[in-house]
PDB file of C-alpha atoms in Angstrom:
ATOM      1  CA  UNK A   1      24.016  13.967 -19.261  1.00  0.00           C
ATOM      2  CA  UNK A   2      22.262  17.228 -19.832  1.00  0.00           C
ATOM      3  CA  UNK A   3      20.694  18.480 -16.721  1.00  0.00           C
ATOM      4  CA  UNK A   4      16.716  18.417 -16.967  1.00  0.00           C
ATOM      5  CA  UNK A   5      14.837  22.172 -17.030  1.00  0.00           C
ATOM      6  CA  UNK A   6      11.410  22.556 -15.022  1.00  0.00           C
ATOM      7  CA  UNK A   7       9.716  23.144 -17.955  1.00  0.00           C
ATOM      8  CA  UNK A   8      11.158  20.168 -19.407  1.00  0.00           C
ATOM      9  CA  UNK A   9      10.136  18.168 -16.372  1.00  0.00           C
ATOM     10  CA  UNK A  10       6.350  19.898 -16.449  1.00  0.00           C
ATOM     11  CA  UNK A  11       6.173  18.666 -19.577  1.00  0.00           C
ATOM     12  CA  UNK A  12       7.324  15.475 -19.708  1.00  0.00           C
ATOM     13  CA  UNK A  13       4.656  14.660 -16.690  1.00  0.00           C
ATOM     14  CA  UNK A  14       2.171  16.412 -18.809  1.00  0.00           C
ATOM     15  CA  UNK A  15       2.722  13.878 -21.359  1.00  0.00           C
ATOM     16  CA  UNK A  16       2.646  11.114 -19.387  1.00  0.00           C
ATOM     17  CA  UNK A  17      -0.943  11.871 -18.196  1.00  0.00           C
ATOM     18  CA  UNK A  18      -2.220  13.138 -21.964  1.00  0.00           C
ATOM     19  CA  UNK A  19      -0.761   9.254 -23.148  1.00  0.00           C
ATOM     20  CA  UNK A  20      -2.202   7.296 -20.347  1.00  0.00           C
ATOM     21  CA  UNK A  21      -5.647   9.582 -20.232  1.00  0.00           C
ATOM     22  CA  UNK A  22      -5.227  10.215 -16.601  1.00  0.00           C
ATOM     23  CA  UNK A  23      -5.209  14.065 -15.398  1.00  0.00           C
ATOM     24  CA  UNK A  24      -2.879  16.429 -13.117  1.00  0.00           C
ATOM     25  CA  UNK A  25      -3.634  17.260  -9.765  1.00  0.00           C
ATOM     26  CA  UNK A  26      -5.858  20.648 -10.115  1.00  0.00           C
ATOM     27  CA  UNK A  27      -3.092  21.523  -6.838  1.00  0.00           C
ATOM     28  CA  UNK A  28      -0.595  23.740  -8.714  1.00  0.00           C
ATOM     29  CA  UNK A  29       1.095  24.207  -5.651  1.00  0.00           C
ATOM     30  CA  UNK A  30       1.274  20.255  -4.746  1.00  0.00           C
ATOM     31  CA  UNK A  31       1.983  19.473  -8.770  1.00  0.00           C
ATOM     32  CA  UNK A  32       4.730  22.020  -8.538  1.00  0.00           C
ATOM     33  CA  UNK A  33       6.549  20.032  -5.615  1.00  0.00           C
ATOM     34  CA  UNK A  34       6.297  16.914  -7.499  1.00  0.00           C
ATOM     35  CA  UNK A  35       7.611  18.281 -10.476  1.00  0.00           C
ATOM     36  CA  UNK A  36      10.703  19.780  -8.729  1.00  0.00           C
ATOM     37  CA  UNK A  37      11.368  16.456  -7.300  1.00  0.00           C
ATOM     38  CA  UNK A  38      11.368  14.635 -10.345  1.00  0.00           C
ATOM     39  CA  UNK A  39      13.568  17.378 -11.563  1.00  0.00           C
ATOM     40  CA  UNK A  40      15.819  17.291  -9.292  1.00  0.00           C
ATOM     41  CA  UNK A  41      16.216  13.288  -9.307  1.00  0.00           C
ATOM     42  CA  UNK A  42      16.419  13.450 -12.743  1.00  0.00           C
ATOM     43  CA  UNK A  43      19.350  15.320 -12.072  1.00  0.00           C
ATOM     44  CA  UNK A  44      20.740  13.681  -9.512  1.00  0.00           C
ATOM     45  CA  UNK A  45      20.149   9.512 -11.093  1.00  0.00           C
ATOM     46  CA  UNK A  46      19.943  10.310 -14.137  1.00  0.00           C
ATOM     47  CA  UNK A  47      16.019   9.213 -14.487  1.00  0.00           C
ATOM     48  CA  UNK A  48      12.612  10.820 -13.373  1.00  0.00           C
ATOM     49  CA  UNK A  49      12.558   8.647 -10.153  1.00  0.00           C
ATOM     50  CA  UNK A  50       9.153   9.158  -8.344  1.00  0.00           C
ATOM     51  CA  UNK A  51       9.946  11.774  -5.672  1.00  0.00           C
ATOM     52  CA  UNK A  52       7.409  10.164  -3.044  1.00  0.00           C
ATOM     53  CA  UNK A  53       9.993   7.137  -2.520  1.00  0.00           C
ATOM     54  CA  UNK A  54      13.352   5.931  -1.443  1.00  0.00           C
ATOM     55  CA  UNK A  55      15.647   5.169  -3.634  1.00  0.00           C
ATOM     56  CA  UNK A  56      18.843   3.289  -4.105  1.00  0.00           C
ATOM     57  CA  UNK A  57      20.261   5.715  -6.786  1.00  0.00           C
ATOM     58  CA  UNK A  58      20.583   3.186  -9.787  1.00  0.00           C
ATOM     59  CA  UNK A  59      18.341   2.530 -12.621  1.00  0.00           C
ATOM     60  CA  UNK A  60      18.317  -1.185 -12.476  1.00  0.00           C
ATOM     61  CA  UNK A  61      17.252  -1.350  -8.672  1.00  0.00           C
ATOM     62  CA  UNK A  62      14.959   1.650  -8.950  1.00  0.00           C
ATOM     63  CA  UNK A  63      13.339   0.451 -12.169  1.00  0.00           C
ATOM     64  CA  UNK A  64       9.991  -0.311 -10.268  1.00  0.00           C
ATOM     65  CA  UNK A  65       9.453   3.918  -9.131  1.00  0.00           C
ATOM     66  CA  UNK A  66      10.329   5.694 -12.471  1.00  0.00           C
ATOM     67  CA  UNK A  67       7.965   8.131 -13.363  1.00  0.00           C
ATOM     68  CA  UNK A  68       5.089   7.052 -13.887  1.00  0.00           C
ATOM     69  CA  UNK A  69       6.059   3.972 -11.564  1.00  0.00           C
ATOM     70  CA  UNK A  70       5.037   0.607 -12.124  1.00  0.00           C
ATOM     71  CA  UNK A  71       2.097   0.938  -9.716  1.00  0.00           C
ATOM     72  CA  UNK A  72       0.475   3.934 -11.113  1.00  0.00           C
ATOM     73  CA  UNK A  73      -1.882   2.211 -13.242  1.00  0.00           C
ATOM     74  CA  UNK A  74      -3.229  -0.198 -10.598  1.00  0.00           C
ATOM     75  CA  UNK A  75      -3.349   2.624  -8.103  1.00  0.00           C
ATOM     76  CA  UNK A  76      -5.269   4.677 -10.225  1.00  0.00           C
ATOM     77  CA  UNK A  77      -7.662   1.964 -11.213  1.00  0.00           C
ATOM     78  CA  UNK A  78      -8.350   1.193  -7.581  1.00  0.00           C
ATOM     79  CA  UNK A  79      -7.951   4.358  -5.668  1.00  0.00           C
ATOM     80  CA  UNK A  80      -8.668   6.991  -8.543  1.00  0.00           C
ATOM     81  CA  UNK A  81      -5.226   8.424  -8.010  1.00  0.00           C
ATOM     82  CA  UNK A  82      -1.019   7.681  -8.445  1.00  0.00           C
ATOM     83  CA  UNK A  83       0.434   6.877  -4.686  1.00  0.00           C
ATOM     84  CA  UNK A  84       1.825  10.404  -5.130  1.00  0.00           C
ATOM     85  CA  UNK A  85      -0.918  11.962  -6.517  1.00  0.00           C
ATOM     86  CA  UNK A  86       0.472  13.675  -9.379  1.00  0.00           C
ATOM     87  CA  UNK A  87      -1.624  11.930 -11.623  1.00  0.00           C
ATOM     88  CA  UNK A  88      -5.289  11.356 -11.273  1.00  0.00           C
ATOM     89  CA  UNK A  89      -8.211   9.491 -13.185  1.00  0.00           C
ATOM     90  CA  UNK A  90     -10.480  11.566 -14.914  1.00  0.00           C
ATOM     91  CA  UNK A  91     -13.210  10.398 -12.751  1.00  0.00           C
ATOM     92  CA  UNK A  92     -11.909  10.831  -9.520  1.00  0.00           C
ATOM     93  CA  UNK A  93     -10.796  14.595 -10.474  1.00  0.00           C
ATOM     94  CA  UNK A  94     -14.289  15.585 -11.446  1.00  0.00           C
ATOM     95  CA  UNK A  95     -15.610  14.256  -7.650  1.00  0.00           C
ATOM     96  CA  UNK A  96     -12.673  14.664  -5.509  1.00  0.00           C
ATOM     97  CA  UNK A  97     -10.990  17.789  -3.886  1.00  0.00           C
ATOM     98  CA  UNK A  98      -9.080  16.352  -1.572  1.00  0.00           C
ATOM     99  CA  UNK A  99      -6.276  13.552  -2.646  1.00  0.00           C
ATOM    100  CA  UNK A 100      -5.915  10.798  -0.104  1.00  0.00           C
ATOM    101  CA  UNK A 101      -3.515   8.373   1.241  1.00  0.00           C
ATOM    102  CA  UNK A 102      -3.076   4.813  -0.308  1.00  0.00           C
ATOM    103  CA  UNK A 103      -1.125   2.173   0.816  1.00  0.00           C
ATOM    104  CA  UNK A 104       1.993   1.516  -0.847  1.00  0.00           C
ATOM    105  CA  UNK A 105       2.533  -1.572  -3.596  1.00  0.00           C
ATOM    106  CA  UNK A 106       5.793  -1.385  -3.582  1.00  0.00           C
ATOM    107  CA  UNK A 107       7.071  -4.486  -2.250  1.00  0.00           C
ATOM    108  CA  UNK A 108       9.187  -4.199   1.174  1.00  0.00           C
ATOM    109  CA  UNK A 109      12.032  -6.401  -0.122  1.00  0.00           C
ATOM    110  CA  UNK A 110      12.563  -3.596  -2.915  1.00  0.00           C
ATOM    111  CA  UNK A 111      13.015  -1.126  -0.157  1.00  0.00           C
ATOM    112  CA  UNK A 112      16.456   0.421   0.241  1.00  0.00           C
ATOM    113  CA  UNK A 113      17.624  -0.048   3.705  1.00  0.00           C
TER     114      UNK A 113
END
């Protein structure tokens, strides 16, 4: 497996938001965190697992937080932003500064321990 670049990384999470019409955090500080995560699990699992979580290391148990994770579209809907905040609704960029905390979907069961 060919290890992932940061610019490789940037923009594959640049994609992501231009496909799902969402936008990046206006942070380039905060994005750049993010991005080094997913980078680095990338590298490390072999997928972009969302840096924000836990994870047990394996694609079929960590299925759920690959980037963008299975509760970015509800999160966004309802809270105008991902659970990491990487990836925001057009809406709430234009009125928010400030990202906020949401509570996480992620059911405890799929937890590692």
């Amino acid at each position: 497996m060919a290890e992932k670049t940061l610019q490789e990384t940037e923009n594959f999470v640049r994609s992501v938001a231009e496909h799902k019409g969402w936008i990046l955090n206006r942070d380039e500080d905060f994005i750049g965190h993010l991005i080094e995560g997913l980078r680095v699990n990338y590298n490390r699992y072999g997928f972009y697992q969302c840096p924000c979580r836990d994870s047990y290391g394996t694609r079929e148990k960590d299925k759920d937080i690959m980037c963008p994770c299975d509760y970015a579209q509800a999160d966004i809907v309802e809270f105008g932003q991902c659970f990491c905040g990487l990836y925001l609704s057009p809406d709430f960029y234009e009125t928010h500064d400030d990202i906020d905390g949401i509570p996480e979907r992620r059911p405890e069961d799929l937890y590692p321990d």
